[in-house]
Amino acid sequence: VLARLVGGRSAVSLADMAEEYRIDADVFWERVQKLYDSWKSARGADQLWQGVDAVVVDNGKYDEDQLYLKSTAAHNWLFGLELPETVIVFTDTMCYVLSTAKKTAIIETLMARRPDAACTSILCYVREKSDKDAANYAKLVEKIKFSLDGKTVAALIKEQPKGDHAKNWRTALEASGIVSVDLGPMLAEVLAVKDDAEQALVKRAAFFSSQLLEHHVVPTVEGIVDEKKQKKHSSLAADVEDFVQREDVLSKLKIPRDKIPDPTSLEVCYTPIIQSGGKYSLKPSAESNDDNLHDHVITISLGGRYKSYCSNVGRTYIINPTKDHQRNYALLLDLQQAAIAALVPGKPASDAMTAVANRLKERNPELLDKLTKNVGFATGLEFRDGTCVLNLKNTKVVRAGMVFNVALGLEGLDNPKATDLRSKKYALFLADTVLIGEEGPEVLTSKCSNKWDSISYQIQEEPQAARGKENQPKKSATSHKSGVELTETRTRQKNQQAMHQAVDERLREHQLELEETIVHEALRRLNHGEGADDGGTKRALNTIPTAYKSPDQYPRDMSHTQTHVDVKAEAVLVPIYGTMVPFHISTIKNVTKSEEGAYTYLRINFNNAGQGLAAAKDVADVMERFKGMDSIKEVTLRARDPRNINNAFRLIKELRTRVMRRDKEDEEKKGLVEQEQLRTLAGQRIHRLRDVNMRPHPSGRKSQGLLELHANGVRYTSNKGERIDITFKNMRNCFFQPAQKEHLVLIHIHLHNGIMIGKKRQQDVQFYVEVIEQSYALDQGRRGGYDPDELEEEQRERALRNRMNAEFQSFAKKMEEQAGDLEFDIPYRELGFNAVAHKTTSFVMPTVNALVELIEPPWLVINIADIEIVHFERVVFGLKNFDMVVVFKDIKRDPFQITTIDMQSLDQIKTWLDSCNIKFYEGIANLHWPMIMKTVREDPIGFYEGDAWRFLDLKGPDGSEESSEESEESSFAPSGSEEEEEEDDDDDDDEDASDEDFSDSDSEEGSLDSDESSGKDWDELEKQAIKQDRKSGMEDEPRKRGKSKRDDDSSVDDDSESERKKKKKKPLPPPKGKAPMRPPPKFKK
């Protein structure tokens, strides 16, 4: 655009022209110096510059069909704009420019800021129409002949510029007899390494490419597939090009203005390449055909360009994938990672292709012929640098500052399971823009995820037969034999069990794959030092608390016969045998005072290594160092006059409270990460939410305030003047929860690093407004059903709820647009369930990225990315509730338990976890998780290389459960000896206690061991139990007839006191022919 303006404007003065298109002089002289340094350092005949004596960069008329020319790249690199029909000649001491008066006026301004140490100067010649520049051409040829040997010139001989001016110049140069060599490889070498300004432009271009694909192209394709529309590939690609030219492109892509300061400089590098339906070409020169988009495997490749600097990103999206799709895509992702890792400064560029080929030979050599011929190329001002292609023949050395488009794929893959002809063949493709840094490569397009979860879609087509049954009348659930209606209540347990089994059967195959995946990922993390237990990052031992360094520092106003409290030194001085002995306040555990007779006693108890320790200053560290040594446990003082003891008692209590409060605040601030400074929007419109409450409250009391959106974060200012700033970089999760069946509409922010609010460090901050009254007064008079006042009040509440929902949602969208890479989650109410996450029952809901409960504090926010596995406990279908334990990838974190979940929600939670690629297990008892995690932390690598979490699985590899129908229908188990019953009684007590904490249930172990020792199979034991029950029933019946009411009462009392202790809940027996299931020995309590 600038080139066309420069070449065609005539009504503007030269001064105005130079002012409007001012060139950055510092950048120009710096890059000219870089050009001369490269030329003079490698000018030898057998070196890069092949002994050339001068350099010529000539350019013809502007050509829209040729965007990427070496001459255009050179102009943009030096001047920041293109100068059509301009000839530039670099000799050993001068730079000569032949162009129009307007362009030379721009270039001549550079001489005003020429550095004294510059390697050259600029001399401009204005074109003459009278002789068609013949005299000017002669001057330039003469200058070339006087430069060094004057025999060889480096020129862009492979380019064919348009226009008579360029053709005439080349004719004059050729007639002079000067030998011309190709400048292309030399110029490419100079432009290959980007400086800081160029790297910033490439990063902006890459960010734009990622956002364009993630927030426009992919949603558009999803809509076409979801709504089953017919759209041609070429038409869709053209729409993307038109979208980039829109004025509101930044707001549509959620790109903040500071990321792309000049939106008019945005353009696409090429028409996007969108392919599907079995016809694929993975070459950079491929084009989108006119076939309609096919909902199977879709490859998308697009490039964003900012101020002439290019970037590229390519992804493959798979709908209803098979195992082969997932396996081949995981292989391609691994190959790309190998290529990127091989791009190391100082190594040859061919290492990237070599690494990919070796990895493919190792994992699947049959696909070698499917691999692309290269794995990318260098990019920058030219989209594809033909002199630096990542293949086996490239001998160029990778240097820091280079930018590569790492693009590779597998083409012509077969899908034998496909029923559609267009799905028989498919291709996989990945491309990313990579910047080579001093410490290694950096993927600039990582904002556009290439993970399997992000590129795969599972769309279930509803069968025709199923759709036809919807309108058919349901069959009557009545037994023909008895005429009794089989209601849902009567068959609830069996129906519920069948439903659970059906869900498990459907999810089993994917869950087995996840089991292998989590072990592989855990070993990778541990081998890279992520999540390994380092003993809690050994704390530095605290120094011994010291009150005085010498007796000279003792207070001078103290009495040597009375207890003295030195508040300033935080010490208590006690007279012992006429000597004042100081004790630091942190060594005192507690103090008591009592009166006996004429004396008043003051008892001071001290911390010691064998007892509980005070919280002040982590005294445990200090006391542990003196463990085993003699220590003073307590000191008792008495006095007739109670005044000094009373004063000392009061001062010790106050001082100890103050010190503990101070140390607690210091502990809260320990490890606090300082946020970046909030940049306010000065002179711009600031989006605000008024009359908003904040939790936790800054001052400890509820108060309203103002929430403002600024350049890099939000600011809350309460009515009392308290101010809380939260930056976008510190926001890990953001949630917007509208007021639906709740009294609050809220925005919740979960932070990466906690911030101090009041005197406590907080990891979660919430802004909310109450839209309805949370409670009502029951003593008010009851209104009628058609009370107009009550109807009006309901309408006002409904209007307030809708208005606040809209305001909060609008503010959340503004935050997303301002931040760029921030995304708000909205909880899925239809997937929610009631549970006890902390102390009270609350409604827990999943979101896209987390599991949350945001109404009742303390809030629950568990990121899905942090979850290793989930274990369901107490899954016994006779119970109404079960528990869920979340185990984190970070083994240093303790598992989190969510209890009292309705059994009806089990299948729903399992399905959701499976869709999030989270492995789950289930068991019938609560486990002792502290002991389990202790074992895992002792040897995490050995744990995962062994059976890992498989000991939690109560189902065999074929999915058969470790319990049978007979065990579920029978509520009795064979009885053992009295000693075994007593042991089982103790175990039952432990089982009852295990519901309160993560304790292991030993009741089943005891009962199963006793049954094992009897030597009989389960059929014989059950028959024996039935006979004993019948026999005992016959013997007891006569006695019951002869008993009086008084005897009956006494028997009840006896039963309540003695017999009740012997009664036990019989456990369910294991299935036939199988040994009882129990945890591995290392996890036994």
PDB file of N, CA and C in Angstrom, residues 20 32 239 297 463 579 679 707 955 1009 1030:
ATOM      1  N   GLU A  20       5.757  12.657   5.861  1.00  0.00           N
ATOM      2  CA  GLU A  20       4.747  11.619   6.060  1.00  0.00           C
ATOM      3  C   GLU A  20       5.369  10.228   6.048  1.00  0.00           C
ATOM      4  N   VAL A  32      22.507  -1.038   7.200  1.00  0.00           N
ATOM      5  CA  VAL A  32      23.507  -0.849   6.144  1.00  0.00           C
ATOM      6  C   VAL A  32      24.871  -1.324   6.639  1.00  0.00           C
ATOM      7  N   ASP A 239     -13.501 -15.848   2.157  1.00  0.00           N
ATOM      8  CA  ASP A 239     -14.147 -15.157   3.274  1.00  0.00           C
ATOM      9  C   ASP A 239     -13.135 -14.793   4.355  1.00  0.00           C
ATOM     10  N   VAL A 297     -11.723 -35.250   7.955  1.00  0.00           N
ATOM     11  CA  VAL A 297     -10.409 -34.697   8.280  1.00  0.00           C
ATOM     12  C   VAL A 297     -10.240 -33.404   7.492  1.00  0.00           C
ATOM     13  N   PRO A 463     -29.329 -42.500  15.318  1.00  0.00           N
ATOM     14  CA  PRO A 463     -29.838 -43.469  14.346  1.00  0.00           C
ATOM     15  C   PRO A 463     -31.289 -43.189  13.983  1.00  0.00           C
ATOM     16  N   THR A 579      19.760 -14.514  89.646  1.00  0.00           N
ATOM     17  CA  THR A 579      20.214 -14.094  88.308  1.00  0.00           C
ATOM     18  C   THR A 579      19.006 -13.993  87.386  1.00  0.00           C
ATOM     19  N   ARG A 679      -1.526  -0.639  34.623  1.00  0.00           N
ATOM     20  CA  ARG A 679      -1.461   0.514  33.730  1.00  0.00           C
ATOM     21  C   ARG A 679      -2.877   1.027  33.498  1.00  0.00           C
ATOM     22  N   LEU A 707     -15.745  -1.456  40.130  1.00  0.00           N
ATOM     23  CA  LEU A 707     -14.827  -2.327  39.414  1.00  0.00           C
ATOM     24  C   LEU A 707     -14.539  -1.707  38.049  1.00  0.00           C
ATOM     25  N   LYS A 955     -12.263 -53.784  38.955  1.00  0.00           N
ATOM     26  CA  LYS A 955     -12.717 -54.547  37.800  1.00  0.00           C
ATOM     27  C   LYS A 955     -11.512 -55.149  37.107  1.00  0.00           C
ATOM     28  N   ASP A1009     -10.611 -62.566  55.542  1.00  0.00           N
ATOM     29  CA  ASP A1009      -9.576 -63.472  56.041  1.00  0.00           C
ATOM     30  C   ASP A1009     -10.191 -64.646  56.787  1.00  0.00           C
ATOM     31  N   ARG A1030     -32.414 -70.834  60.125  1.00  0.00           N
ATOM     32  CA  ARG A1030     -33.698 -71.540  60.341  1.00  0.00           C
ATOM     33  C   ARG A1030     -33.723 -72.224  61.706  1.00  0.00           C
TER      34      ARG A1030
END
